[in-house]
Amino acid sequence: MSTSPPSDLHPLGPAVARYCADVTEALGEEVSEASRTAMRAATGRLVGDHTSAMVVGEQKRGKSSLINALLGVDGLLPEDVDVATRVHVAVRHAPKPSALAWFRDATEPQPIELTELSAYAAVDPEARQPRHPDVVAVTVDHPADVLTGGLELIDTPGVGGLDSGHARLTMTALDRADLLVFVTSGASEMTASELRFLTEATERIATVLFVLAQTDKHPNWPRTLERNRELLAEHAPRFVTAPWFPVSSVRWWDGVEAEKRGEHDTARERRRDSGLPDLVTALTDAAARGSQVRLGNALHVAGNEVDGVVARSSRLLRRLGRDPGVEAEVADLTRQLAALESSGAAWRATVRTRSRELGERLQLGFQRSLSDLRALMDKRIAEAEPRELKDIPTEMEAAVRALWADLETETSKAVRGVLDEITQGLGTPGPETAGTDLVLPERLRRLPAMVVGRQDNRSAIDHLERLSGSYRTGALTATLLAVVTGGVVIPLMVGVLVTGEAMFNRLRRDQTTRSVADVTRHVARVVSDLGVEVPVEIRRVVDLVGRSLVAHVTAQLTAERAQLTAELTEQEHLVAADDRRVEKRRAELQDRVDRLTALSGRGAELRVRLEGDLGGAP
């Protein structure tokens, strides 16, 4: 149980609750179920013991590292580069650290150790599969200072690019969030998928704090920040004045280490440069004003609903006014329907072309990487000392892992590019493409052990031949030495020694030859397995992306066709209707627009009365 003090009820709470109820009643079925849920959640938690800040962003943006730095607990949440969070992890204040795993279909959570968070909340970095697939969420209690004011931090799975399933999961969980901490990387500007998610998510959440993470890795982050502001001005103008927090978790921990060494001035400088103190201030301020933040969310959602209905009704009202442009709109809609039929075929052809190009690009890139790997191993074998040959299988395994990681990155980037091109062209959110991550084939998860040939498979005649060659070398040495010195004993002893040395060198060369053959055979087998298994996995991913995009394009065009057909039917009815029916309908609609406009003004007045805002006007 949290020890954080409950926030006080905001004086505008009852008025906002009444306003949301009036909006729901006035709009009736036109209010989406998601908006109803969001308004109920915001007004139903006006008094609570915590304020939830949901940390969202694409994979590998540093969300978990950011939360660990905010908590001041290094490594609490899994943050390794190969680990991806797969369920939500909520961290609240409590006197003693503890954790619970929530399982699907279970009535009670299971206590787990903090050291087990990665196993329960993240994807296995090798298998790329969850270790506990039936876990749906993890909660953590911790006495971190930043949480004492009632702040709850929620780490989320990556939401961008291919993980549209994770995006939907996060979108559903927004009903329990009071504000967003939107994390992007200092490496590059916001992607199309990030902007789409932000637009959809902020239909429910009014307060957003933007974090530009990993600034220590990317010295050009100020230009990235500037570009992100430009993108927001273009795609989400209500966030033009929203606060941005450039942060570096690495610099924060550098400050912690400097403090431990007694370097207090350096520690203060590192902590200041990390940007974390400003973000902590913003989050704790939001927690202190939790009721106000939630009221802002409720007004934001309700206002969006009212304004949308007013806009649609106003367009219909204009048509009912016998605007001369109505008949032109009928003709235009008819042309749009005709164009839609041909565009459907064009879009499907584009999808097929892009999918084919995607597959060819990935297969070519893989074959080049495989060729480079083989050349690297051949060079390593040729240059290795005999004692180093035994290490090459281990080096080969590391090289395969690196090749696979590069292939995953390139595949994710390439697929994301195709998705963005298609969905941007359609002007819609991306399709469901769960399962389009590459999965390391079972045969390659643990590479085969090197097969060592028999140490000596020579016949007795081979041994005699080898011995005779060494003997001839020793005898020749002894003879020459005897001629020079005129002695017998010493040349004979030297001859014996030379014979032994020659035999030893011959054995060592044979052993090295066999070891080289073993290693070469092992490298060839691994390369062969890669060449067989990986192209199949690439084809699976490309085929799945293609099918998902075709289904998405078909669904979007079908929905657009239905909308155009309905609008065309309505327009044709308006053209054919008599004046009395049109006038009656127009009067009814005008009365509704007037009432909804007044309701919208009431919401605007309430928003003005709410003091301050953390992330752009609601």
mmCIF file of N, CA, C and O in Angstrom, residues 24 61 111 118 149 182 229 278 320 353 371 386 389 415 449 457 476 497 500 558 590 605 616 618:
data_model
loop_
_atom_site.group_PDB
_atom_site.id
_atom_site.type_symbol
_atom_site.label_atom_id
_atom_site.label_comp_id
_atom_site.label_asym_id
_atom_site.label_seq_id
_atom_site.Cartn_x
_atom_site.Cartn_y
_atom_site.Cartn_z
ATOM 1 N N THR A 24 -22.146 13.716 -22.341
ATOM 2 C CA THR A 24 -22.555 12.345 -22.668
ATOM 3 C C THR A 24 -24.044 12.280 -22.987
ATOM 4 O O THR A 24 -24.464 11.611 -23.949
ATOM 5 N N ARG A 61 14.449 3.422 -26.881
ATOM 6 C CA ARG A 61 14.569 4.870 -26.757
ATOM 7 C C ARG A 61 15.092 5.273 -25.385
ATOM 8 O O ARG A 61 15.257 6.451 -25.104
ATOM 9 N N PRO A 111 3.910 -12.763 -5.775
ATOM 10 C CA PRO A 111 5.120 -12.015 -5.387
ATOM 11 C C PRO A 111 6.335 -12.539 -6.141
ATOM 12 O O PRO A 111 6.500 -13.751 -6.311
ATOM 13 N N SER A 118 13.245 -8.771 -14.990
ATOM 14 C CA SER A 118 13.537 -9.009 -16.400
ATOM 15 C C SER A 118 12.865 -10.284 -16.898
ATOM 16 O O SER A 118 12.337 -10.327 -18.008
ATOM 17 N N GLY A 149 5.646 11.953 -3.325
ATOM 18 C CA GLY A 149 4.519 12.877 -3.453
ATOM 19 C C GLY A 149 3.303 12.287 -4.115
ATOM 20 O O GLY A 149 2.360 13.019 -4.442
ATOM 21 N N PHE A 182 6.576 11.376 -23.023
ATOM 22 C CA PHE A 182 6.818 10.865 -24.370
ATOM 23 C C PHE A 182 8.316 10.929 -24.656
ATOM 24 O O PHE A 182 8.888 12.003 -24.778
ATOM 25 N N ARG A 229 10.365 19.989 -32.831
ATOM 26 C CA ARG A 229 9.414 21.086 -32.614
ATOM 27 C C ARG A 229 8.741 21.472 -33.931
ATOM 28 O O ARG A 229 7.539 21.770 -33.957
ATOM 29 N N ASP A 278 15.285 18.937 -13.765
ATOM 30 C CA ASP A 278 14.144 19.689 -14.301
ATOM 31 C C ASP A 278 12.962 18.770 -14.562
ATOM 32 O O ASP A 278 11.800 19.136 -14.314
ATOM 33 N N LEU A 320 -27.819 21.912 -45.968
ATOM 34 C CA LEU A 320 -29.270 22.103 -45.893
ATOM 35 C C LEU A 320 -29.673 23.525 -46.271
ATOM 36 O O LEU A 320 -30.837 23.787 -46.567
ATOM 37 N N THR A 353 4.686 -4.487 -54.991
ATOM 38 C CA THR A 353 6.007 -4.037 -55.442
ATOM 39 C C THR A 353 6.930 -3.762 -54.258
ATOM 40 O O THR A 353 8.089 -4.195 -54.236
ATOM 41 N N SER A 371 28.603 -13.438 -46.842
ATOM 42 C CA SER A 371 29.867 -13.513 -47.580
ATOM 43 C C SER A 371 30.994 -12.843 -46.799
ATOM 44 O O SER A 371 32.115 -13.368 -46.716
ATOM 45 N N PRO A 386 48.681 -21.667 -34.255
ATOM 46 C CA PRO A 386 48.086 -22.980 -33.967
ATOM 47 C C PRO A 386 47.294 -23.008 -32.656
ATOM 48 O O PRO A 386 46.222 -23.612 -32.583
ATOM 49 N N LEU A 389 43.595 -21.579 -32.863
ATOM 50 C CA LEU A 389 42.564 -22.201 -33.699
ATOM 51 C C LEU A 389 41.365 -22.662 -32.867
ATOM 52 O O LEU A 389 40.222 -22.599 -33.312
ATOM 53 N N VAL A 415 11.252 -2.530 -42.855
ATOM 54 C CA VAL A 415 9.816 -2.774 -42.753
ATOM 55 C C VAL A 415 9.094 -1.511 -42.314
ATOM 56 O O VAL A 415 8.032 -1.159 -42.826
ATOM 57 N N ALA A 449 28.350 -27.938 -32.191
ATOM 58 C CA ALA A 449 29.737 -28.041 -31.721
ATOM 59 C C ALA A 449 30.642 -28.443 -32.885
ATOM 60 O O ALA A 449 30.204 -29.096 -33.845
ATOM 61 N N ASN A 457 44.861 -41.028 -38.362
ATOM 62 C CA ASN A 457 44.223 -42.134 -39.063
ATOM 63 C C ASN A 457 45.180 -42.747 -40.105
ATOM 64 O O ASN A 457 44.756 -43.283 -41.115
ATOM 65 N N LEU A 476 71.537 -37.800 -42.486
ATOM 66 C CA LEU A 476 72.285 -36.870 -43.317
ATOM 67 C C LEU A 476 73.029 -35.851 -42.453
ATOM 68 O O LEU A 476 74.217 -35.540 -42.697
ATOM 69 N N LEU A 497 69.172 -36.528 -32.187
ATOM 70 C CA LEU A 497 68.380 -35.352 -31.781
ATOM 71 C C LEU A 497 67.646 -34.724 -32.970
ATOM 72 O O LEU A 497 66.479 -34.338 -32.879
ATOM 73 N N GLY A 500 64.628 -36.800 -33.881
ATOM 74 C CA GLY A 500 63.506 -36.554 -32.972
ATOM 75 C C GLY A 500 62.809 -35.238 -33.237
ATOM 76 O O GLY A 500 61.576 -35.148 -33.240
ATOM 77 N N THR A 558 -12.277 0.035 -48.208
ATOM 78 C CA THR A 558 -13.674 -0.353 -48.002
ATOM 79 C C THR A 558 -14.386 0.640 -47.097
ATOM 80 O O THR A 558 -15.523 1.055 -47.359
ATOM 81 N N GLN A 590 -29.989 23.433 -36.601
ATOM 82 C CA GLN A 590 -29.476 24.703 -36.101
ATOM 83 C C GLN A 590 -29.638 24.788 -34.590
ATOM 84 O O GLN A 590 -28.740 25.264 -33.877
ATOM 85 N N GLU A 605 -14.772 27.609 -20.744
ATOM 86 C CA GLU A 605 -14.710 28.439 -19.530
ATOM 87 C C GLU A 605 -14.107 27.646 -18.372
ATOM 88 O O GLU A 605 -13.285 28.171 -17.603
ATOM 89 N N GLY A 616 0.915 21.715 -22.905
ATOM 90 C CA GLY A 616 0.098 22.186 -24.022
ATOM 91 C C GLY A 616 -1.329 22.336 -23.570
ATOM 92 O O GLY A 616 -1.846 21.550 -22.782
ATOM 93 N N PRO A 618 -5.144 22.010 -22.964
ATOM 94 C CA PRO A 618 -6.033 20.884 -23.216
ATOM 95 C C PRO A 618 -7.088 21.247 -24.229
ATOM 96 O O PRO A 618 -7.376 22.378 -24.470
#
